[in-house]
Coordinates of C-alpha atoms in Angstrom, one line a residue:
Chain A
M7 CA -156.0 -94.7 132.7
A8 CA -156.0 -94.2 136.4
E9 CA -159.1 -92.9 138.2
F10 CA -158.7 -89.2 138.9
D11 CA -158.5 -88.4 142.6
R12 CA -159.9 -84.9 143.1
D13 CA -158.2 -84.4 146.4
T14 CA -154.7 -85.4 145.3
G15 CA -155.0 -84.7 141.6
T16 CA -153.3 -88.0 140.9
S17 CA -153.8 -89.4 137.4
L18 CA -151.9 -88.9 134.2
W19 CA -154.1 -86.6 132.2
P20 CA -153.6 -83.4 134.2
H21 CA -149.9 -83.6 133.4
E22 CA -150.7 -84.3 129.8
V23 CA -153.1 -81.3 129.7
Y24 CA -150.4 -79.0 131.2
D25 CA -147.8 -80.1 128.7
L26 CA -150.3 -79.7 125.9
L27 CA -151.2 -76.1 127.0
R28 CA -147.6 -75.2 127.2
R29 CA -146.8 -76.7 123.8
A30 CA -149.7 -74.6 122.4
G31 CA -148.0 -71.4 123.7
V32 CA -150.1 -70.8 126.8
T33 CA -148.0 -68.8 129.2
Q34 CA -150.6 -67.3 131.6
F35 CA -152.4 -69.6 134.0
A36 CA -155.1 -67.8 136.0
Y37 CA -157.0 -69.6 138.7
V38 CA -159.0 -69.5 141.9
P39 CA -157.7 -72.6 143.6
D40 CA -159.6 -75.8 143.2
A41 CA -158.6 -79.4 143.9
G42 CA -159.6 -80.4 140.4
H43 CA -156.9 -78.2 139.0
K44 CA -154.2 -78.9 141.5
V45 CA -151.7 -80.4 139.1
L46 CA -152.0 -77.5 136.6
I47 CA -151.7 -74.9 139.4
D48 CA -148.6 -76.6 140.9
R49 CA -147.0 -77.1 137.5
S50 CA -147.6 -73.5 136.6
L51 CA -146.0 -72.4 139.9
A52 CA -143.0 -74.6 139.2
D53 CA -142.6 -73.5 135.6
P54 CA -140.1 -70.6 135.1
D55 CA -141.5 -69.8 131.7
A56 CA -145.1 -69.5 132.7
H57 CA -147.0 -66.9 134.7
S58 CA -149.0 -68.5 137.6
V59 CA -151.7 -65.9 138.5
P60 CA -153.9 -66.6 141.5
L61 CA -157.1 -64.6 141.4
T62 CA -159.3 -63.3 144.2
T63 CA -162.4 -63.9 142.0
E64 CA -162.8 -65.6 138.6
E65 CA -163.9 -62.6 136.7
E66 CA -160.4 -61.2 137.1
G67 CA -159.2 -64.0 135.0
V68 CA -161.5 -63.1 132.1
A69 CA -160.0 -59.6 132.1
L70 CA -156.5 -61.0 132.5
L71 CA -156.8 -63.2 129.4
A72 CA -158.1 -60.3 127.4
G73 CA -155.1 -58.3 128.3
A74 CA -152.8 -61.2 127.5
D75 CA -154.3 -61.3 124.0
L76 CA -153.8 -57.6 123.5
G77 CA -150.1 -58.3 124.1
G78 CA -150.1 -61.3 121.8
A79 CA -149.9 -63.9 124.6
R80 CA -152.2 -66.9 125.4
G81 CA -153.8 -67.8 128.7
V82 CA -156.2 -70.2 130.3
L83 CA -158.6 -69.7 133.2
L84 CA -158.9 -72.6 135.6
M85 CA -161.9 -72.5 137.9
Q86 CA -164.6 -74.5 139.6
S87 CA -168.1 -74.4 138.4
S88 CA -169.1 -72.0 141.2
G89 CA -166.7 -69.5 139.7
V90 CA -168.5 -69.4 136.4
G91 CA -171.2 -67.3 137.8
N92 CA -168.7 -64.7 138.9
C93 CA -167.5 -64.3 135.3
I94 CA -170.7 -63.5 133.5
N95 CA -170.7 -59.7 133.0
M96 CA -167.0 -59.8 132.4
L97 CA -167.6 -62.1 129.4
S98 CA -169.1 -59.0 127.8
L99 CA -165.5 -58.0 127.1
T100 CA -164.7 -61.4 125.5
A101 CA -167.8 -61.4 123.4
G102 CA -167.8 -57.8 122.4
A103 CA -164.1 -57.5 121.5
R104 CA -163.9 -61.1 120.2
F105 CA -161.1 -62.0 122.4
P106 CA -160.1 -65.7 122.3
F107 CA -161.1 -67.3 125.6
L108 CA -160.1 -70.7 127.1
A109 CA -161.4 -72.0 130.4
L110 CA -161.1 -75.4 132.1
V111 CA -164.0 -75.8 134.6
S112 CA -164.0 -78.5 137.2
M113 CA -167.6 -79.3 137.8
R114 CA -169.5 -79.5 141.1
G115 CA -173.2 -79.9 141.4
D116 CA -173.6 -82.6 138.8
Y117 CA -173.0 -86.4 138.8
G118 CA -173.2 -87.7 142.3
E119 CA -172.8 -84.4 144.1
G120 CA -173.4 -84.7 147.9
N121 CA -173.4 -81.0 148.8
P122 CA -176.8 -79.4 147.9
W123 CA -175.2 -75.9 147.9
Q124 CA -173.3 -76.8 144.7
Y125 CA -176.4 -77.6 142.5
P126 CA -177.8 -74.2 141.6
M127 CA -174.5 -72.9 140.0
G128 CA -173.3 -76.3 138.8
Q129 CA -176.5 -76.9 136.9
A130 CA -176.5 -73.4 135.5
V131 CA -172.9 -73.5 134.2
Q132 CA -173.5 -74.6 130.6
P133 CA -176.7 -72.4 129.9
V134 CA -175.1 -69.2 131.3
L135 CA -171.8 -69.7 129.5
E136 CA -173.6 -70.4 126.3
A137 CA -175.8 -67.4 126.8
M138 CA -172.6 -65.3 126.9
G139 CA -171.3 -66.9 123.7
V140 CA -169.0 -69.5 125.3
I141 CA -168.9 -72.9 123.6
C142 CA -168.9 -75.7 126.1
L143 CA -167.2 -79.1 125.6
R144 CA -168.3 -81.6 128.3
V145 CA -165.9 -84.4 129.2
T146 CA -166.9 -87.5 131.1
E147 CA -164.2 -90.0 130.1
P148 CA -160.4 -89.8 131.0
A149 CA -159.5 -90.7 127.4
D150 CA -161.4 -87.7 126.1
V151 CA -159.7 -85.0 128.2
V152 CA -156.6 -84.4 126.2
P153 CA -158.4 -84.4 122.8
A154 CA -161.0 -82.0 124.2
V155 CA -158.4 -79.6 125.4
A156 CA -156.6 -79.9 122.1
A157 CA -159.9 -79.1 120.3
A158 CA -160.5 -76.2 122.6
L159 CA -157.1 -74.7 122.0
T160 CA -157.7 -74.8 118.2
M161 CA -161.2 -73.2 118.6
A162 CA -159.9 -70.5 120.9
F163 CA -156.5 -69.5 119.4
Q164 CA -156.9 -70.4 115.8
S165 CA -160.6 -69.6 115.3
G166 CA -160.9 -66.9 117.9
Q167 CA -163.8 -68.5 119.8
A168 CA -164.6 -68.5 123.5
V169 CA -164.5 -72.1 124.8
A170 CA -164.9 -73.8 128.1
V171 CA -164.0 -77.4 128.7
L172 CA -166.3 -78.8 131.5
L173 CA -164.5 -81.5 133.5
T174 CA -167.6 -83.3 134.8
Q175 CA -167.9 -85.1 138.2
K176 CA -168.3 -88.3 136.3
L177 CA -164.7 -87.7 135.2
I178 CA -163.1 -86.2 138.3
G179 CA -165.3 -87.9 140.9
A180 CA -167.7 -86.4 143.5
K181 CA -166.1 -85.0 146.6
P182 CA -167.3 -87.1 149.6
F183 CA -169.5 -85.4 152.2
Chain B
M4 CA -176.9 -39.0 152.5
A5 CA -177.3 -38.9 156.2
K6 CA -178.1 -42.6 156.1
L7 CA -174.6 -43.4 154.9
N8 CA -171.6 -43.5 157.3
R9 CA -169.1 -40.8 156.3
I10 CA -165.8 -42.4 157.1
Q11 CA -163.7 -40.3 159.4
M12 CA -160.5 -42.3 159.9
S13 CA -158.9 -41.6 156.6
A14 CA -159.4 -37.8 157.0
L15 CA -158.9 -37.0 153.3
P16 CA -158.7 -33.3 152.5
P17 CA -161.5 -32.1 150.1
P18 CA -160.4 -32.6 146.5
V19 CA -159.4 -29.4 144.6
L20 CA -157.9 -30.6 141.3
D21 CA -159.8 -30.4 138.0
R22 CA -159.3 -33.6 136.1
R23 CA -159.1 -31.8 132.8
Q24 CA -155.8 -30.3 133.9
A25 CA -154.7 -32.9 136.5
V26 CA -154.8 -36.0 134.3
P27 CA -152.6 -34.6 131.5
A28 CA -150.3 -33.0 134.2
L29 CA -149.7 -36.4 135.7
I30 CA -149.6 -38.5 132.5
E31 CA -147.4 -36.2 130.4
R32 CA -146.5 -38.8 127.8
P33 CA -149.2 -41.4 127.4
E34 CA -147.5 -42.5 124.1
D35 CA -144.8 -44.0 126.3
F36 CA -147.3 -46.6 127.5
L37 CA -149.6 -49.3 126.4
V38 CA -152.8 -48.0 128.0
V39 CA -155.9 -49.7 129.3
A40 CA -158.5 -47.1 130.4
G41 CA -161.7 -47.8 132.4
L42 CA -165.2 -46.7 131.7
A43 CA -166.5 -43.3 130.8
G44 CA -164.3 -40.4 132.1
T45 CA -160.9 -42.1 132.0
A46 CA -161.4 -43.7 128.6
Q47 CA -162.6 -40.3 127.3
E48 CA -159.6 -38.4 128.6
L49 CA -157.0 -40.9 127.5
T50 CA -158.6 -41.1 124.1
A51 CA -158.6 -37.3 123.9
M52 CA -155.0 -37.0 125.2
T53 CA -153.7 -39.4 122.5
A54 CA -156.0 -38.2 119.6
D55 CA -157.6 -41.7 119.6
A56 CA -154.4 -43.6 119.3
P57 CA -154.5 -47.3 118.8
F58 CA -152.3 -48.1 121.8
V59 CA -155.2 -47.1 124.1
F60 CA -157.8 -49.8 124.9
G61 CA -160.7 -47.9 126.4
L62 CA -163.5 -49.8 128.0
G63 CA -167.2 -49.0 127.3
G64 CA -168.5 -51.8 129.5
A65 CA -167.2 -54.8 131.5
M66 CA -166.8 -52.4 134.4
G67 CA -163.8 -53.2 136.5
A68 CA -161.8 -55.0 133.8
A69 CA -159.0 -52.5 133.4
P70 CA -156.6 -53.4 136.2
M71 CA -156.5 -57.1 135.3
M72 CA -156.3 -56.4 131.6
G73 CA -153.3 -54.3 132.4
L74 CA -151.8 -57.2 134.3
G75 CA -152.3 -59.6 131.5
L76 CA -150.8 -57.1 129.0
A77 CA -147.9 -56.3 131.3
L78 CA -147.0 -60.0 131.7
A79 CA -147.4 -60.5 128.0
R80 CA -145.1 -57.6 127.1
P81 CA -142.4 -57.2 129.7
D82 CA -140.5 -55.1 127.2
R83 CA -143.2 -52.3 127.3
R84 CA -144.6 -50.2 130.0
V85 CA -148.3 -50.6 130.7
L86 CA -150.6 -48.0 132.2
V87 CA -154.0 -48.6 133.7
V88 CA -156.2 -45.6 134.2
T89 CA -159.4 -46.2 136.0
G90 CA -162.1 -44.3 137.9
D91 CA -162.9 -44.9 141.6
G92 CA -166.2 -46.6 140.9
A93 CA -164.6 -49.1 138.5
L94 CA -161.7 -49.8 140.9
L95 CA -164.1 -50.3 143.8
M96 CA -165.7 -53.1 141.8
T97 CA -162.4 -55.0 141.6
L98 CA -160.4 -54.3 144.8
G99 CA -159.2 -57.9 144.8
A100 CA -157.4 -57.2 141.6
L101 CA -154.9 -55.0 143.6
A102 CA -154.0 -58.1 145.6
A103 CA -153.8 -60.3 142.5
I104 CA -151.5 -57.7 140.9
A105 CA -149.4 -57.2 144.0
V106 CA -148.5 -60.9 144.2
Q107 CA -147.3 -60.7 140.6
N108 CA -145.5 -57.4 141.1
P109 CA -144.8 -56.7 137.4
P110 CA -142.2 -53.9 137.2
N111 CA -143.7 -52.6 134.0
L112 CA -147.2 -51.8 135.3
S113 CA -148.5 -48.5 136.7
I114 CA -152.1 -47.9 137.9
V115 CA -153.6 -44.5 138.1
C116 CA -157.0 -44.1 139.7
V117 CA -158.7 -40.8 138.9
D118 CA -160.9 -40.5 142.0
N119 CA -163.7 -38.0 141.8
G120 CA -165.7 -39.5 144.6
H121 CA -168.8 -39.9 142.4
Y122 CA -170.5 -42.1 139.9
G123 CA -170.4 -39.4 137.3
E124 CA -172.2 -41.4 134.6
T125 CA -175.3 -42.4 136.5
G126 CA -176.5 -39.3 138.3
N127 CA -173.5 -38.2 140.3
Q128 CA -174.2 -40.3 143.4
D129 CA -171.5 -40.4 146.0
S130 CA -169.1 -43.3 145.6
H131 CA -167.6 -44.9 148.6
T132 CA -164.4 -42.9 148.2
G133 CA -166.6 -39.7 148.2
L134 CA -167.7 -41.0 151.7
G135 CA -164.1 -41.4 152.8
V136 CA -162.9 -44.8 151.7
A137 CA -159.2 -44.4 151.0
L138 CA -158.1 -46.3 148.0
D139 CA -154.4 -45.5 148.5
A140 CA -154.6 -47.2 151.9
I141 CA -156.3 -50.2 150.3
A142 CA -153.6 -50.4 147.6
R143 CA -150.9 -50.2 150.3
G144 CA -152.5 -52.9 152.3
A145 CA -152.8 -55.0 149.2
G146 CA -149.0 -54.9 148.9
I147 CA -148.5 -52.5 145.9
P148 CA -144.8 -51.5 146.6
A149 CA -145.1 -47.8 145.6
V150 CA -148.3 -45.9 146.4
H151 CA -148.7 -42.2 146.1
R152 CA -151.7 -39.9 146.7
I153 CA -152.2 -36.6 144.8
D154 CA -154.5 -34.1 146.4
T155 CA -152.9 -30.9 145.1
M156 CA -150.4 -29.9 142.4
A157 CA -147.7 -30.1 145.1
E158 CA -147.7 -33.9 144.9
M159 CA -147.8 -34.1 141.1
A160 CA -144.0 -34.3 140.6
E161 CA -143.6 -37.4 142.7
G162 CA -146.4 -39.0 140.7
R163 CA -144.7 -38.2 137.4
R164 CA -141.4 -39.6 138.9
L165 CA -143.2 -42.9 139.7
L166 CA -144.6 -43.2 136.2
A167 CA -141.3 -42.5 134.6
E168 CA -139.4 -45.2 136.6
P169 CA -139.6 -49.0 136.6
G170 CA -141.6 -50.6 139.3
L171 CA -145.2 -51.5 140.1
C172 CA -147.0 -48.4 141.4
F173 CA -150.4 -47.1 142.3
I174 CA -151.2 -43.4 142.1
L175 CA -154.5 -42.1 143.5
L176 CA -155.3 -38.8 141.8
R177 CA -158.1 -37.1 143.7
V178 CA -160.1 -34.6 141.6
T179 CA -163.3 -32.6 142.0
E180 CA -166.5 -33.8 140.3
G181 CA -167.0 -32.5 136.9
P182 CA -166.7 -33.4 133.3
A183 CA -163.8 -35.2 131.7
A184 CA -162.3 -34.3 128.3
K185 CA -164.8 -35.1 125.6
I186 CA -164.0 -36.8 122.4
K187 CA -165.9 -39.0 119.9
R188 CA -164.4 -42.5 120.3
T189 CA -165.1 -45.8 118.8
L190 CA -167.3 -47.9 121.0
S191 CA -166.9 -51.1 118.9
P192 CA -164.6 -53.2 121.2
H193 CA -163.5 -55.6 118.5
V194 CA -162.3 -52.6 116.4
V195 CA -160.4 -51.3 119.3
R196 CA -158.9 -54.8 120.0
D197 CA -157.9 -55.3 116.4
R198 CA -156.2 -52.0 115.9
F199 CA -154.4 -52.3 119.3
R200 CA -153.0 -55.6 118.3
A201 CA -152.1 -54.5 114.8
A202 CA -150.3 -51.4 116.1
L203 CA -148.4 -53.4 118.7
A204 CA -147.4 -56.0 116.1
A205 CA -146.2 -53.2 113.8
A206 CA -144.2 -51.6 116.5
G207 CA -142.6 -54.9 117.3

C-alpha cells in the first residue's frame, strides 16, 4: 500500500476508512481540521447523507457524539493528538453516561517528530485517554488501519465502549520541520 | 469587585425577572421538545417543569456540554425539535459551540440561556455576564440567525414565538440571582441516557 502523505492525504486507506465508517452507519463527522484527516473531512463535506461538523475545540465533539447517541445516531471525532488534551473533562460525560465513543487521532509528538512543542501532549495521549476510560488502539502499519477501525466500530457501537484509534507517526509520517 | 472591569459598551439594563416564573413563562410546553439542560439551575428547573420526564437530559457535570449535545441530537433527529437550556456560566465555557452550531444551522434547534449573571452553585461570584458581557451579541456575531434578548415580560411573547416556529434561534433570558425550582432528580447519567433513548425509541 502506498505511503501516506500527511500533507496531501494521498493513500488508499483513508478512503477505505471513510467507506467503512459510512457502511457502519456513522453519519456525524466532527473534527478540528488536521492534515492527517484531510480525506475523511473532504469526503464528509462532499457526502449529502453525512453531517460534516467543524468544531472550534475538540471537546465540542465529545458532547456532539453524546447528543448523536441520544438521538440514535452514530458519530466519529477526528482530531490531532494535541486535541486530546482539550477533551479530558468532557469525557466525564462519555464515561458517566456510558455513551459509545469513537475517535480517530492523528498523532504528533511521537516517532520522528521534529517539533518539540508536540511532545508533551503527544506522549500523554494514551495515558490520559486511558485514565478517562477510553481504550486505545495504536496503528503503525497501513495494512492494520482498516481492521483497527473495524474493531473500534464494533467495540464502540456494539459493546458500548469508548475507543480511540491512534494513527501513529510511523504510519502517517512525521511532518518535516 | 473593583479589580474587574465592568463592561460598559453593552449597557444591559439590570435584570428584573425571577427565573422561577420567567423560565416556565418562556418555555410553556417543554414536552414539545427533546431537551438538553445544563448544570445546576437549568437542569433543576427543566426537571421540575416536566415532572422528571425522560425526554430531558440534565447534566450534573461535564460543564458546557449542553449546546453541542443539542446539536448532535438535532442532527440525529431532524423530525423532532430540540431545546438546549443552559446557564450563563456553562455557556461562557463553550462560546465556540455557538459558531459550530451556526455553521450547521439546524432548523430544529433552539438555545435558551438563563442568564443570572452569577455562578450560583459556587458562592455566587459574578460571572462575566454579570460584569456586562452580552451573550446575545456574541450569539449574533457567531451567526445564529434569530437572536432575542428578554429583560422584562414585555419581550416574552417574541421569545415564545421563536420557540414555536422552525429555525435555529438563541434566546437570552436575563434573570435576577436567586434559587431555581428545586426537585430531586437522578444524578446517575447512564440511567438518564438509557431512559431518554428508550423513551425516544418508544415514541418513534
